[in-house]
Each structure stands twice: as structure tokens, then as C-alpha cells.
């Protein structure tokens, strides 16, 4: 089994900040932090599961990266767009799942 190092790029970090702020605004500030921690745990799993995902069929994902793969997280509310290169998984974006169209 191949393992990868997971790299979260600047746009994905910005997406995480926005998600945290949104959740904290709806509930409590610590809720935003806890929610992002759950997301980071699922991103960490890509270090050993990235190979099982096929290239994405979604137009939006392919606009982000031509070799994009997608992972639906948190009850299918968010979609992680990522790609692999060498020994790395690059997380490109974390966007609302409703934005994904074929």
C-alpha cells in the first residue's frame, strides 16, 4: 500500500477558515473549530486512501485541476478536490457539494 504526504494548499486553507467562521457564526466559536478538526481528520485519511478514488467527472473539479479527484465529506455537505503527484496528495479546494455539477 502506497502512502502519501497530504499537502493542503492556500486556497483550501482559506476554505477551511471560511467554513470555521460560518459554523462559528451559526453556533458557538468552538463549534467552528471542532467542525474543521473533523474535516482535517478526513483529509489525513487521504494519505493512504487517495489511490482508490478515480479521476473526477465533475466539471467544477476539473476546472480546479485537470487531474482532480473528489471526496465527499461531512454527510455529503462538502467536497474535497484533490490530486496526487509523486508521493504527495495536494488538497486543492474544499467547496460545498451543491456546487458540483457534471
Tab-separated table of N, CA and C in Angstrom, residues 9-98:
chain	number	residue	atom	x	y	z
A	9	UNK	N	-3.245	23.183	0.188
A	9	UNK	CA	-2.764	24.441	-0.404
A	9	UNK	C	-3.485	25.654	0.183
A	10	UNK	N	-3.022	26.837	-0.184
A	10	UNK	CA	-3.519	28.080	0.409
A	10	UNK	C	-5.019	28.292	0.209
A	11	UNK	N	-5.536	27.952	-0.972
A	11	UNK	CA	-6.971	28.137	-1.221
A	11	UNK	C	-7.800	27.222	-0.334
A	12	UNK	N	-7.322	25.999	-0.120
A	12	UNK	CA	-8.048	25.070	0.748
A	12	UNK	C	-7.994	25.540	2.199
A	13	UNK	N	-6.872	26.107	2.625
A	13	UNK	CA	-6.777	26.663	3.982
A	13	UNK	C	-7.752	27.821	4.131
A	14	UNK	N	-7.852	28.652	3.105
A	14	UNK	CA	-8.815	29.746	3.113
A	14	UNK	C	-10.243	29.212	3.182
A	15	UNK	N	-10.513	28.129	2.447
A	15	UNK	CA	-11.835	27.496	2.509
A	15	UNK	C	-12.136	27.014	3.931
A	16	UNK	N	-11.140	26.409	4.587
A	16	UNK	CA	-11.319	25.932	5.965
A	16	UNK	C	-11.602	27.088	6.920
A	17	UNK	N	-10.904	28.200	6.727
A	17	UNK	CA	-11.160	29.380	7.563
A	17	UNK	C	-12.587	29.867	7.378
A	18	UNK	N	-13.039	29.909	6.131
A	18	UNK	CA	-14.405	30.341	5.852
A	18	UNK	C	-15.440	29.401	6.454
A	19	UNK	N	-15.188	28.104	6.368
A	19	UNK	CA	-16.101	27.113	6.954
A	19	UNK	C	-16.163	27.299	8.466
A	20	UNK	N	-15.007	27.469	9.081
A	20	UNK	CA	-14.950	27.654	10.539
A	20	UNK	C	-15.726	28.894	10.969
A	21	UNK	N	-15.533	29.983	10.251
A	21	UNK	CA	-16.235	31.235	10.569
A	21	UNK	C	-17.735	31.072	10.389
A	22	UNK	N	-18.138	30.407	9.328
A	22	UNK	CA	-19.564	30.183	9.063
A	22	UNK	C	-20.210	29.354	10.181
A	23	UNK	N	-19.583	28.240	10.544
A	23	UNK	CA	-20.133	27.367	11.583
A	23	UNK	C	-20.138	28.079	12.934
A	24	UNK	N	-19.058	28.815	13.233
A	24	UNK	CA	-18.985	29.553	14.497
A	24	UNK	C	-20.087	30.611	14.568
A	25	UNK	N	-20.426	31.214	13.438
A	25	UNK	CA	-21.496	32.204	13.405
A	25	UNK	C	-22.870	31.598	13.638
A	26	UNK	N	-23.050	30.366	13.196
A	26	UNK	CA	-24.337	29.691	13.396
A	26	UNK	C	-24.509	29.166	14.815
A	27	UNK	N	-23.418	28.680	15.387
A	27	UNK	CA	-23.482	28.034	16.694
A	27	UNK	C	-22.585	28.779	17.677
A	28	UNK	N	-21.547	28.120	18.162
A	28	UNK	CA	-20.598	28.726	19.094
A	28	UNK	C	-19.225	28.744	18.443
A	29	UNK	N	-18.330	29.620	18.879
A	29	UNK	CA	-16.988	29.675	18.279
A	29	UNK	C	-16.243	28.337	18.300
A	30	UNK	N	-16.367	27.594	19.382
A	30	UNK	CA	-15.662	26.308	19.447
A	30	UNK	C	-16.274	25.275	18.492
A	31	UNK	N	-17.522	25.476	18.090
A	31	UNK	CA	-18.142	24.569	17.124
A	31	UNK	C	-17.436	24.639	15.781
A	32	UNK	N	-17.055	25.846	15.364
A	32	UNK	CA	-16.316	26.013	14.113
A	32	UNK	C	-14.989	25.281	14.160
A	33	UNK	N	-14.296	25.391	15.280
A	33	UNK	CA	-13.008	24.706	15.450
A	33	UNK	C	-13.197	23.187	15.410
A	34	UNK	N	-14.193	22.681	16.108
A	34	UNK	CA	-14.453	21.239	16.136
A	34	UNK	C	-14.814	20.706	14.751
A	35	UNK	N	-15.597	21.466	14.012
A	35	UNK	CA	-16.022	21.071	12.666
A	35	UNK	C	-14.812	20.965	11.744
A	36	UNK	N	-13.937	21.958	11.792
A	36	UNK	CA	-12.730	21.938	10.962
A	36	UNK	C	-11.808	20.795	11.382
A	37	UNK	N	-11.761	20.489	12.664
A	37	UNK	CA	-10.956	19.345	13.129
A	37	UNK	C	-11.456	18.039	12.529
A	38	UNK	N	-12.772	17.897	12.417
A	38	UNK	CA	-13.342	16.704	11.771
A	38	UNK	C	-12.931	16.634	10.312
A	39	UNK	N	-12.959	17.783	9.630
A	39	UNK	CA	-12.555	17.831	8.227
A	39	UNK	C	-11.079	17.458	8.092
A	40	UNK	N	-10.231	18.008	8.945
A	40	UNK	CA	-8.797	17.709	8.877
A	40	UNK	C	-8.519	16.225	9.104
A	41	UNK	N	-9.305	15.595	9.971
A	41	UNK	CA	-9.163	14.153	10.183
A	41	UNK	C	-9.466	13.373	8.919
A	42	UNK	N	-10.487	13.810	8.187
A	42	UNK	CA	-10.820	13.129	6.947
A	42	UNK	C	-9.794	13.412	5.859
A	43	UNK	N	-9.212	14.604	5.868
A	43	UNK	CA	-8.141	14.904	4.915
A	43	UNK	C	-6.916	14.040	5.198
A	44	UNK	N	-6.632	13.814	6.461
A	44	UNK	CA	-5.482	12.977	6.825
A	44	UNK	C	-5.635	11.553	6.298
A	45	UNK	N	-6.866	11.076	6.200
A	45	UNK	CA	-7.079	9.711	5.695
A	45	UNK	C	-6.672	9.573	4.233
A	46	UNK	N	-6.580	10.692	3.510
A	46	UNK	CA	-6.144	10.629	2.115
A	46	UNK	C	-4.709	10.123	1.986
A	47	UNK	N	-3.948	10.168	3.065
A	47	UNK	CA	-2.562	9.714	2.992
A	47	UNK	C	-2.470	8.240	2.599
A	48	UNK	N	-3.500	7.475	2.881
A	48	UNK	CA	-3.476	6.068	2.496
A	48	UNK	C	-4.664	5.641	1.629
A	49	UNK	N	-5.619	6.529	1.362
A	49	UNK	CA	-6.773	6.147	0.532
A	49	UNK	C	-6.841	6.869	-0.810
A	50	UNK	N	-5.935	7.782	-1.087
A	50	UNK	CA	-6.017	8.613	-2.298
A	50	UNK	C	-6.075	7.793	-3.582
A	51	UNK	N	-5.421	6.656	-3.620
A	51	UNK	CA	-5.383	5.842	-4.836
A	51	UNK	C	-6.725	5.206	-5.197
A	52	UNK	N	-7.623	5.057	-4.244
A	52	UNK	CA	-8.877	4.365	-4.543
A	52	UNK	C	-9.884	5.249	-5.274
A	53	UNK	N	-9.646	6.560	-5.287
A	53	UNK	CA	-10.590	7.475	-5.922
A	53	UNK	C	-10.244	7.663	-7.392
A	54	UNK	N	-11.245	7.530	-8.268
A	54	UNK	CA	-10.988	7.748	-9.701
A	54	UNK	C	-10.925	9.244	-10.012
A	55	UNK	N	-10.471	9.568	-11.203
A	55	UNK	CA	-10.494	10.965	-11.636
A	55	UNK	C	-11.942	11.439	-11.652
A	56	UNK	N	-12.147	12.668	-11.267
A	56	UNK	CA	-13.494	13.211	-11.131
A	56	UNK	C	-14.167	13.432	-12.477
A	57	UNK	N	-15.484	13.236	-12.503
A	57	UNK	CA	-16.296	13.518	-13.687
A	57	UNK	C	-16.860	14.928	-13.628
A	58	UNK	N	-16.724	15.594	-12.498
A	58	UNK	CA	-17.335	16.902	-12.304
A	58	UNK	C	-16.561	18.006	-13.026
A	59	UNK	N	-17.298	18.831	-13.735
A	59	UNK	CA	-16.705	19.947	-14.467
A	59	UNK	C	-16.000	20.905	-13.517
A	60	UNK	N	-16.642	21.232	-12.416
A	60	UNK	CA	-16.068	22.174	-11.446
A	60	UNK	C	-14.732	21.655	-10.915
A	61	UNK	N	-14.658	20.374	-10.611
A	61	UNK	CA	-13.411	19.791	-10.106
A	61	UNK	C	-12.316	19.852	-11.157
A	62	UNK	N	-12.661	19.550	-12.404
A	62	UNK	CA	-11.659	19.591	-13.475
A	62	UNK	C	-11.217	21.016	-13.788
A	63	UNK	N	-12.072	21.998	-13.511
A	63	UNK	CA	-11.656	23.393	-13.647
A	63	UNK	C	-10.605	23.751	-12.607
A	64	UNK	N	-10.726	23.166	-11.429
A	64	UNK	CA	-9.772	23.430	-10.353
A	64	UNK	C	-8.431	22.782	-10.658
A	65	UNK	N	-8.466	21.522	-11.106
A	65	UNK	CA	-7.236	20.820	-11.513
A	65	UNK	C	-7.622	19.765	-12.548
A	66	UNK	N	-6.875	19.670	-13.651
A	66	UNK	CA	-7.234	18.719	-14.720
A	66	UNK	C	-7.232	17.249	-14.284
A	67	UNK	N	-6.451	16.905	-13.278
A	67	UNK	CA	-6.396	15.523	-12.791
A	67	UNK	C	-7.060	15.390	-11.426
A	68	UNK	N	-8.098	16.169	-11.206
A	68	UNK	CA	-8.764	16.230	-9.906
A	68	UNK	C	-9.482	14.928	-9.573
A	69	UNK	N	-9.457	14.632	-8.289
A	69	UNK	CA	-10.260	13.574	-7.697
A	69	UNK	C	-11.111	14.261	-6.635
A	70	UNK	N	-12.231	13.640	-6.271
A	70	UNK	CA	-13.098	14.264	-5.272
A	70	UNK	C	-13.438	13.288	-4.157
A	71	UNK	N	-13.653	13.864	-2.984
A	71	UNK	CA	-14.053	13.112	-1.804
A	71	UNK	C	-15.176	13.886	-1.136
A	72	UNK	N	-16.316	13.248	-0.937
A	72	UNK	CA	-17.446	13.870	-0.269
A	72	UNK	C	-17.324	13.612	1.231
A	73	UNK	N	-17.424	14.697	2.034
A	73	UNK	CA	-17.237	14.560	3.480
A	73	UNK	C	-18.381	15.212	4.245
A	74	UNK	N	-18.431	14.948	5.538
A	74	UNK	CA	-19.404	15.516	6.469
A	74	UNK	C	-20.828	15.385	5.898
A	75	UNK	N	-21.291	14.159	5.809
A	75	UNK	CA	-22.643	13.856	5.323
A	75	UNK	C	-22.925	14.451	3.949
A	76	UNK	N	-21.940	14.416	3.085
A	76	UNK	CA	-22.040	14.888	1.698
A	76	UNK	C	-22.315	16.391	1.597
A	77	UNK	N	-21.967	17.151	2.625
A	77	UNK	CA	-22.164	18.603	2.580
A	77	UNK	C	-21.000	19.319	1.913
A	78	UNK	N	-19.823	18.735	1.968
A	78	UNK	CA	-18.615	19.354	1.423
A	78	UNK	C	-17.916	18.388	0.490
A	79	UNK	N	-17.273	18.919	-0.521
A	79	UNK	CA	-16.492	18.113	-1.449
A	79	UNK	C	-15.050	18.587	-1.413
A	80	UNK	N	-14.152	17.638	-1.185
A	80	UNK	CA	-12.719	17.908	-1.199
A	80	UNK	C	-12.228	17.619	-2.611
A	81	UNK	N	-11.589	18.602	-3.233
A	81	UNK	CA	-10.999	18.427	-4.559
A	81	UNK	C	-9.494	18.306	-4.345
A	82	UNK	N	-8.928	17.184	-4.806
A	82	UNK	CA	-7.507	16.934	-4.592
A	82	UNK	C	-6.912	16.233	-5.804
A	83	UNK	N	-5.601	16.201	-5.855
A	83	UNK	CA	-4.904	15.432	-6.886
A	83	UNK	C	-3.625	14.859	-6.281
A	84	UNK	N	-3.098	13.840	-6.928
A	84	UNK	CA	-1.863	13.218	-6.457
A	84	UNK	C	-0.743	13.517	-7.443
A	85	UNK	N	0.447	13.611	-6.891
A	85	UNK	CA	1.633	13.809	-7.704
A	85	UNK	C	2.821	13.251	-6.924
A	86	UNK	N	3.450	12.233	-7.487
A	86	UNK	CA	4.566	11.608	-6.780
A	86	UNK	C	4.103	11.002	-5.472
A	87	UNK	N	4.742	11.403	-4.397
A	87	UNK	CA	4.393	10.888	-3.067
A	87	UNK	C	3.507	11.846	-2.288
A	88	UNK	N	2.821	12.737	-2.984
A	88	UNK	CA	2.022	13.765	-2.324
A	88	UNK	C	0.573	13.747	-2.780
A	89	UNK	N	-0.306	14.103	-1.855
A	89	UNK	CA	-1.702	14.406	-2.153
A	89	UNK	C	-1.848	15.895	-1.916
A	90	UNK	N	-2.265	16.615	-2.932
A	90	UNK	CA	-2.475	18.050	-2.820
A	90	UNK	C	-3.963	18.324	-2.719
A	91	UNK	N	-4.392	18.883	-1.592
A	91	UNK	CA	-5.789	19.274	-1.417
A	91	UNK	C	-5.921	20.665	-2.028
A	92	UNK	N	-6.687	20.750	-3.120
A	92	UNK	CA	-6.810	21.995	-3.861
A	92	UNK	C	-7.896	22.914	-3.311
A	93	UNK	N	-9.065	22.363	-3.018
A	93	UNK	CA	-10.199	23.166	-2.541
A	93	UNK	C	-11.108	22.296	-1.688
A	94	UNK	N	-11.892	22.952	-0.842
A	94	UNK	CA	-12.978	22.315	-0.095
A	94	UNK	C	-14.189	23.201	-0.346
A	95	UNK	N	-15.148	22.690	-1.111
A	95	UNK	CA	-16.273	23.504	-1.552
A	95	UNK	C	-17.598	22.818	-1.198
A	96	UNK	N	-18.677	23.594	-1.122
A	96	UNK	CA	-19.989	22.981	-0.863
A	96	UNK	C	-20.334	21.973	-1.962
A	97	UNK	N	-20.839	20.845	-1.570
A	97	UNK	CA	-21.166	19.781	-2.537
A	97	UNK	C	-22.212	20.214	-3.555
A	98	UNK	N	-23.073	21.107	-3.186
A	98	UNK	CA	-24.114	21.533	-4.122
A	98	UNK	C	-23.534	22.281	-5.328
